[in-house]
Amino acid sequence: MSQNNLKASEVHPDFIFTEFDRLMHLDINDLLQGREHFEDTYCPACHRRDTPKAFTYQQLDYRRCQGCGLLYISPAPSEEQHLEFVRYSRAMAFWRQSQPEEMKAARKPMYEERAAFTLETFRTFNITAQSVLEVGAGNGEFAEELAARRPNMNIVLLEPQELDLQASGIEIITGGFDALERAERKFDAVIAWELIEHILEPDNLLRLVRGALKPGAPLLLSTPNERSVETRKLKTESSNILFDHVRLYNPVAIQELLARNGFRIISLSTPGQLDVQRIKAYRNVNPEAFADDPALNLILDSPKSCDDYQIFLQTHQLSSHMRVIAIADGEWNGSPTPRM
């Protein structure tokens, strides 16, 4: 996909995020009312115990694992508190219900690229995908795009909030992971776009995914890459550092997590397109943050250098968007995240 197909200012317009930010703070205040039930844990990815506090943001404490580098919120809400939040969050409801048509149109190339990538993955690995499960389907845009390209494919969505989709061939399971476990169904692929960063107990998610995959079937997932130039430069101003992104992975952390859960990675990439755009937008508002970085300023001042720099970030796994294809052909050694 051309770098020009996506524009950060259109995918995440400021006027939407101003209201989202206001509602988000109300949600956080509600969540913090139950802080006595939050749980402090060691690393959810590799289970190592060397996890010092990194910083506090929006009244939430973050730790960083000294082994795999995972950045995560801890103490964090319990599973019950988190599911309650997902279902009743004002900010999330606003995001789902208030996207103007021009914003939906601007985001459409993103879902088109994901659908094309998915079908290309099936062709590359000789997968005849008759049934696909998408876990955490958002508003269903990807599923609708995939259904338009493969009308005979059975696409099943697992989503805690109710969806109303008109495309044929799409089946919706409304509920949490327990609904998937009760269904006892097998699929030719499981897809999880931008989901795992929201999950408090990733081992439980991966256990359920393993149970839903046919032998040799792939898991396709994407998640923010915290070990990216954009996230490290913008710090808490990066959209990756968000109160509902409870676990922020990087290539090492996601590999350790998946290996421990019996998944073998066959592809890991960071194909993000918006890093340089976001860094430039941040510089426009906060030029003082770049005063001591003349080398980066040289790159950002040249359109050609910006294009080349974005490709460099993609090539060297330094973009803020990470994508993984994995096969569950090993032993599952998952367990709940160890508590402190």
Short mmCIF file of C-alpha atoms in Angstrom, two decimals:
data_model
loop_
_atom_site.label_atom_id
_atom_site.label_comp_id
_atom_site.label_asym_id
_atom_site.label_seq_id
_atom_site.Cartn_x
_atom_site.Cartn_y
_atom_site.Cartn_z
CA MET A 1 0.00 0.00 0.00
CA SER A 2 1.29 3.48 -0.81
CA GLN A 3 2.49 5.54 2.10
CA ASN A 4 0.09 8.28 0.94
CA ASN A 5 -3.06 6.19 1.36
CA LEU A 6 -3.17 6.78 5.11
CA LYS A 7 -2.91 10.15 6.81
CA ALA A 8 -2.59 10.31 10.58
CA SER A 9 -4.64 13.51 10.78
CA GLU A 10 -7.56 11.78 9.03
CA VAL A 11 -7.29 8.36 10.69
CA HIS A 12 -7.12 10.01 14.14
CA PRO A 13 -8.59 13.53 13.72
CA ASP A 14 -8.00 16.00 16.55
CA PHE A 15 -11.67 16.92 17.04
CA ILE A 16 -12.56 13.29 17.68
CA PHE A 17 -9.67 12.78 20.08
CA THR A 18 -10.51 15.91 22.09
CA GLU A 19 -13.87 14.45 23.08
CA PHE A 20 -12.42 10.94 23.38
CA ASP A 21 -9.81 12.30 25.80
CA ARG A 22 -12.48 14.03 27.91
CA LEU A 23 -14.56 10.87 28.18
CA MET A 24 -11.46 8.76 28.78
CA HIS A 25 -10.64 10.74 31.92
CA LEU A 26 -14.17 10.14 33.21
CA ASP A 27 -13.72 6.41 32.54
CA ILE A 28 -10.38 6.36 34.35
CA ASN A 29 -11.88 8.11 37.37
CA ASP A 30 -14.64 5.49 37.48
CA LEU A 31 -12.10 2.69 37.17
CA LEU A 32 -9.96 4.08 39.97
CA GLN A 33 -12.90 3.90 42.37
CA GLY A 34 -12.19 0.18 42.56
CA ARG A 35 -8.44 0.55 42.91
CA GLU A 36 -8.33 -1.56 46.07
CA HIS A 37 -9.09 -4.56 43.83
CA PHE A 38 -6.24 -3.85 41.38
CA GLU A 39 -3.51 -6.51 41.19
CA ASP A 40 0.26 -5.96 41.04
CA THR A 41 1.98 -8.55 38.84
CA TYR A 42 5.31 -9.59 37.42
CA CYS A 43 5.82 -9.64 33.65
CA PRO A 44 2.72 -10.95 31.79
CA ALA A 45 4.83 -11.83 28.72
CA CYS A 46 7.84 -13.75 30.04
CA HIS A 47 6.89 -14.06 33.77
CA ARG A 48 10.25 -12.69 34.91
CA ARG A 49 10.27 -10.89 38.25
CA ASP A 50 12.69 -8.04 37.55
CA THR A 51 10.00 -5.48 36.72
CA PRO A 52 10.73 -2.06 38.26
CA LYS A 53 8.31 0.83 38.03
CA ALA A 54 8.84 2.90 34.87
CA PHE A 55 6.51 5.89 35.34
CA THR A 56 3.00 6.99 36.32
CA TYR A 57 0.59 8.33 33.73
CA GLN A 58 -3.09 9.24 34.17
CA GLN A 59 -2.86 7.96 37.76
CA LEU A 60 -1.85 4.50 36.51
CA ASP A 61 1.55 2.95 37.28
CA TYR A 62 3.61 1.33 34.53
CA ARG A 63 6.34 -1.29 34.97
CA ARG A 64 8.99 -2.40 32.48
CA CYS A 65 10.32 -5.96 32.39
CA GLN A 66 14.11 -6.00 32.42
CA GLY A 67 14.06 -9.32 30.57
CA CYS A 68 11.80 -8.95 27.51
CA GLY A 69 11.20 -5.20 27.73
CA LEU A 70 7.39 -5.39 28.05
CA LEU A 71 5.82 -2.14 29.31
CA TYR A 72 2.63 -2.79 31.25
CA ILE A 73 0.18 -1.27 33.72
CA SER A 74 0.56 -2.66 37.23
CA PRO A 75 -1.29 -2.64 39.54
CA ALA A 76 -4.02 -3.26 36.98
CA PRO A 77 -7.77 -3.87 37.19
CA SER A 78 -9.01 -7.40 37.74
CA GLU A 79 -10.43 -9.32 34.78
CA GLU A 80 -13.95 -8.60 36.03
CA GLN A 81 -13.27 -4.87 36.38
CA HIS A 82 -11.69 -4.73 32.95
CA LEU A 83 -14.57 -6.51 31.22
CA GLU A 84 -17.01 -4.17 32.96
CA PHE A 85 -14.97 -1.24 31.71
CA VAL A 86 -14.95 -2.50 28.11
CA ARG A 87 -18.71 -2.91 28.13
CA TYR A 88 -19.57 0.47 29.67
CA SER A 89 -16.70 2.80 28.71
CA ARG A 90 -17.97 6.20 27.56
CA ALA A 91 -14.84 6.78 25.48
CA MET A 92 -15.09 3.43 23.71
CA ALA A 93 -18.80 3.93 23.02
CA PHE A 94 -18.06 7.38 21.60
CA TRP A 95 -15.31 5.95 19.38
CA ARG A 96 -17.69 3.31 18.03
CA GLN A 97 -20.70 5.53 17.51
CA SER A 98 -19.37 8.96 16.57
CA GLN A 99 -17.01 8.44 13.65
CA PRO A 100 -17.98 10.88 10.86
CA GLU A 101 -18.26 9.54 7.34
CA GLU A 102 -15.05 11.23 6.21
CA MET A 103 -13.15 9.53 9.03
CA LYS A 104 -14.62 6.15 8.09
CA ALA A 105 -13.60 6.78 4.49
CA ALA A 106 -10.07 7.74 5.57
CA ARG A 107 -9.73 4.51 7.57
CA LYS A 108 -11.10 2.26 4.81
CA PRO A 109 -7.66 1.73 3.15
CA MET A 110 -6.43 0.31 6.46
CA TYR A 111 -9.08 -2.42 6.40
CA GLU A 112 -8.57 -3.01 2.69
CA GLU A 113 -4.86 -3.60 3.31
CA ARG A 114 -5.62 -5.97 6.21
CA ALA A 115 -8.02 -7.99 4.07
CA ALA A 116 -5.49 -8.16 1.23
CA PHE A 117 -2.74 -9.18 3.67
CA THR A 118 -4.96 -11.91 5.15
CA LEU A 119 -5.82 -13.42 1.77
CA GLU A 120 -2.19 -13.20 0.64
CA THR A 121 -1.17 -15.04 3.83
CA PHE A 122 -3.65 -17.80 3.02
CA ARG A 123 -2.22 -18.10 -0.51
CA THR A 124 1.39 -18.03 0.68
CA PHE A 125 0.88 -20.84 3.16
CA ASN A 126 -1.56 -22.79 0.98
CA ILE A 127 -4.45 -22.41 3.43
CA THR A 128 -7.97 -23.10 2.21
CA ALA A 129 -9.78 -20.88 4.65
CA GLN A 130 -13.49 -21.69 4.70
CA SER A 131 -14.02 -20.46 8.26
CA VAL A 132 -12.25 -17.59 10.02
CA LEU A 133 -12.62 -16.29 13.57
CA GLU A 134 -11.89 -12.64 14.36
CA VAL A 135 -11.46 -11.97 18.07
CA GLY A 136 -12.18 -8.38 19.08
CA ALA A 137 -13.81 -7.14 15.89
CA GLY A 138 -14.28 -3.45 16.71
CA ASN A 139 -17.04 -2.09 14.51
CA GLY A 140 -16.68 -4.99 12.08
CA GLU A 141 -15.00 -3.02 9.27
CA PHE A 142 -12.34 -5.65 8.57
CA ALA A 143 -14.90 -8.46 8.55
CA GLU A 144 -17.07 -6.57 6.07
CA GLU A 145 -14.07 -5.97 3.80
CA LEU A 146 -13.05 -9.63 3.97
CA ALA A 147 -16.62 -10.76 3.30
CA ALA A 148 -16.77 -8.52 0.22
CA ARG A 149 -13.67 -10.22 -1.17
CA ARG A 150 -14.57 -13.76 -0.11
CA PRO A 151 -18.40 -13.96 -0.03
CA ASN A 152 -18.38 -17.74 0.50
CA MET A 153 -16.18 -17.58 3.59
CA ASN A 154 -17.79 -18.13 7.00
CA ILE A 155 -16.53 -15.23 9.13
CA VAL A 156 -17.26 -15.45 12.85
CA LEU A 157 -16.75 -12.44 15.11
CA LEU A 158 -16.25 -12.61 18.88
CA GLU A 159 -17.00 -9.20 20.36
CA PRO A 160 -18.16 -8.19 23.87
CA GLN A 161 -20.38 -5.40 22.51
CA GLU A 162 -23.32 -5.94 20.21
CA LEU A 163 -22.76 -5.34 16.50
CA ASP A 164 -25.24 -4.84 13.69
CA LEU A 165 -23.62 -5.85 10.41
CA GLN A 166 -25.47 -6.31 7.15
CA ALA A 167 -22.89 -8.26 5.15
CA SER A 168 -23.81 -11.87 4.44
CA GLY A 169 -21.56 -14.63 5.69
CA ILE A 170 -20.75 -12.89 8.98
CA GLU A 171 -21.78 -14.54 12.24
CA ILE A 172 -21.48 -12.66 15.53
CA ILE A 173 -20.86 -14.19 18.95
CA THR A 174 -21.54 -11.51 21.56
CA GLY A 175 -19.61 -12.10 24.76
CA GLY A 176 -16.22 -12.59 26.33
CA PHE A 177 -13.72 -15.41 25.96
CA ASP A 178 -15.99 -17.76 27.89
CA ALA A 179 -18.45 -17.57 24.97
CA LEU A 180 -15.71 -18.82 22.64
CA GLU A 181 -14.85 -21.67 24.98
CA ARG A 182 -18.49 -22.73 25.18
CA ALA A 183 -18.84 -22.68 21.39
CA GLU A 184 -16.25 -25.49 20.99
CA ARG A 185 -15.64 -24.68 17.32
CA LYS A 186 -12.57 -25.00 15.09
CA PHE A 187 -11.44 -22.51 12.44
CA ASP A 188 -9.02 -22.36 9.52
CA ALA A 189 -7.53 -19.15 10.94
CA VAL A 190 -7.90 -16.85 13.94
CA ILE A 191 -7.34 -13.12 13.52
CA ALA A 192 -6.82 -10.56 16.28
CA TRP A 193 -6.16 -7.03 15.07
CA GLU A 194 -5.04 -4.63 17.83
CA LEU A 195 -6.42 -6.83 20.61
CA ILE A 196 -3.70 -8.43 22.69
CA GLU A 197 -2.53 -5.09 24.14
CA HIS A 198 -5.94 -4.83 25.82
CA ILE A 199 -5.75 -8.27 27.44
CA LEU A 200 -4.69 -8.60 31.09
CA GLU A 201 -4.04 -12.36 30.93
CA PRO A 202 -2.59 -13.06 27.47
CA ASP A 203 -1.92 -16.73 28.27
CA ASN A 204 -5.65 -17.29 28.69
CA LEU A 205 -6.36 -15.65 25.33
CA LEU A 206 -3.72 -17.78 23.60
CA ARG A 207 -5.02 -20.95 25.27
CA LEU A 208 -8.48 -20.26 23.87
CA VAL A 209 -7.07 -19.38 20.45
CA ARG A 210 -5.18 -22.69 20.38
CA GLY A 211 -8.43 -24.49 21.14
CA ALA A 212 -10.19 -22.71 18.28
CA LEU A 213 -7.52 -23.41 15.63
CA LYS A 214 -7.55 -26.45 13.39
CA PRO A 215 -4.18 -28.27 13.26
CA GLY A 216 -1.67 -26.15 11.35
CA ALA A 217 -4.02 -23.17 11.11
CA PRO A 218 -2.44 -19.73 11.61
CA LEU A 219 -2.99 -16.98 14.14
CA LEU A 220 -2.70 -13.51 12.61
CA LEU A 221 -2.34 -10.70 15.12
CA SER A 222 -1.29 -7.08 15.23
CA THR A 223 -0.41 -4.89 18.20
CA PRO A 224 1.44 -1.65 18.91
CA ASN A 225 5.22 -1.95 19.00
CA GLU A 226 6.40 -0.07 22.09
CA ARG A 227 10.03 -0.47 20.98
CA SER A 228 9.48 2.04 18.18
CA VAL A 229 10.99 5.43 17.44
CA GLU A 230 7.58 7.12 17.51
CA THR A 231 6.57 5.70 20.90
CA ARG A 232 9.97 6.31 22.51
CA LYS A 233 10.16 9.89 21.15
CA LEU A 234 6.61 10.93 21.98
CA LYS A 235 6.51 8.99 25.26
CA THR A 236 3.10 9.47 26.92
CA GLU A 237 1.98 11.68 24.03
CA SER A 238 2.04 8.62 21.78
CA SER A 239 -1.39 7.10 21.13
CA ASN A 240 0.18 3.76 22.03
CA ILE A 241 0.39 4.84 25.68
CA LEU A 242 -3.33 4.62 26.34
CA PHE A 243 -5.14 3.66 29.52
CA ASP A 244 -6.72 0.62 27.86
CA HIS A 245 -3.40 -0.58 26.40
CA VAL A 246 -2.60 -2.53 29.53
CA ARG A 247 0.32 -4.51 27.99
CA LEU A 248 2.58 -2.92 25.38
CA TYR A 249 4.66 -5.46 23.49
CA ASN A 250 7.81 -5.33 21.39
CA PRO A 251 9.32 -7.99 19.08
CA VAL A 252 11.19 -9.71 21.92
CA ALA A 253 8.24 -9.70 24.34
CA ILE A 254 5.74 -11.02 21.79
CA GLN A 255 8.13 -13.80 20.76
CA GLU A 256 8.66 -14.88 24.36
CA LEU A 257 4.93 -14.81 25.07
CA LEU A 258 4.01 -16.83 22.00
CA ALA A 259 6.82 -19.37 22.45
CA ARG A 260 5.80 -20.03 26.05
CA ASN A 261 2.29 -20.69 24.81
CA GLY A 262 3.42 -23.14 22.13
CA PHE A 263 3.25 -20.84 19.11
CA ARG A 264 5.97 -20.73 16.46
CA ILE A 265 6.32 -17.37 14.72
CA ILE A 266 6.65 -17.69 10.96
CA SER A 267 6.51 -13.95 10.24
CA LEU A 268 7.06 -10.83 12.37
CA SER A 269 7.08 -7.39 10.80
CA THR A 270 6.46 -3.74 11.65
CA PRO A 271 4.71 -2.41 8.52
CA GLY A 272 3.40 0.82 10.09
CA GLN A 273 2.89 3.82 7.82
CA LEU A 274 2.19 6.70 10.21
CA ASP A 275 5.27 6.97 12.45
CA VAL A 276 6.96 9.87 10.68
CA GLN A 277 3.67 11.71 10.19
CA ARG A 278 2.97 11.49 13.92
CA ILE A 279 6.48 12.58 14.86
CA LYS A 280 6.21 15.60 12.54
CA ALA A 281 2.79 16.52 13.91
CA TYR A 282 4.18 16.33 17.45
CA ARG A 283 7.12 18.54 16.47
CA ASN A 284 4.74 21.16 15.08
CA VAL A 285 3.10 21.49 18.50
CA ASN A 286 6.16 20.80 20.67
CA PRO A 287 9.25 22.12 18.83
CA GLU A 288 11.15 22.36 22.12
CA ALA A 289 11.15 18.56 22.35
CA PHE A 290 13.35 18.48 19.22
CA ALA A 291 15.72 21.31 20.12
CA ASP A 292 18.48 18.87 21.11
CA ASP A 293 17.87 16.48 18.19
CA PRO A 294 19.32 18.20 15.09
CA ALA A 295 19.87 14.90 13.27
CA LEU A 296 16.18 13.95 13.46
CA ASN A 297 15.23 17.49 12.43
CA LEU A 298 17.31 17.09 9.28
CA ILE A 299 15.30 14.00 8.36
CA LEU A 300 11.93 15.56 9.17
CA ASP A 301 12.68 18.68 7.12
CA SER A 302 13.03 16.68 3.89
CA PRO A 303 9.97 14.98 2.33
CA LYS A 304 12.21 12.46 0.54
CA SER A 305 14.09 11.69 3.76
CA CYS A 306 10.77 11.27 5.59
CA ASP A 307 9.62 8.65 3.07
CA ASP A 308 12.95 6.83 3.28
CA TYR A 309 12.96 7.04 7.08
CA GLN A 310 9.51 5.44 7.30
CA ILE A 311 10.77 2.56 5.17
CA PHE A 312 13.83 2.29 7.43
CA LEU A 313 11.58 2.03 10.50
CA GLN A 314 9.53 -0.70 8.84
CA THR A 315 12.58 -2.65 7.72
CA HIS A 316 14.32 -2.60 11.10
CA GLN A 317 11.27 -3.44 13.26
CA LEU A 318 11.16 0.12 14.61
CA SER A 319 7.70 1.12 13.41
CA SER A 320 4.98 1.47 16.04
CA HIS A 321 2.71 -1.13 14.38
CA MET A 322 3.66 -4.82 14.71
CA ARG A 323 2.18 -7.78 12.84
CA VAL A 324 2.71 -11.48 13.56
CA ILE A 325 1.77 -14.78 11.89
CA ALA A 326 2.18 -17.82 14.14
CA ILE A 327 1.35 -21.53 14.20
CA ALA A 328 0.44 -23.42 17.40
CA ASP A 329 2.56 -26.54 16.97
CA GLY A 330 4.39 -26.62 20.31
CA GLU A 331 3.55 -27.47 23.90
CA TRP A 332 1.41 -25.01 25.84
CA ASN A 333 3.20 -23.85 28.99
CA GLY A 334 0.93 -20.96 29.79
CA SER A 335 -0.27 -19.98 33.24
CA PRO A 336 -1.75 -16.97 35.03
CA THR A 337 0.61 -14.02 35.37
CA PRO A 338 2.49 -14.38 38.69
CA ARG A 339 1.29 -11.94 41.34
CA MET A 340 3.60 -9.92 43.54
#
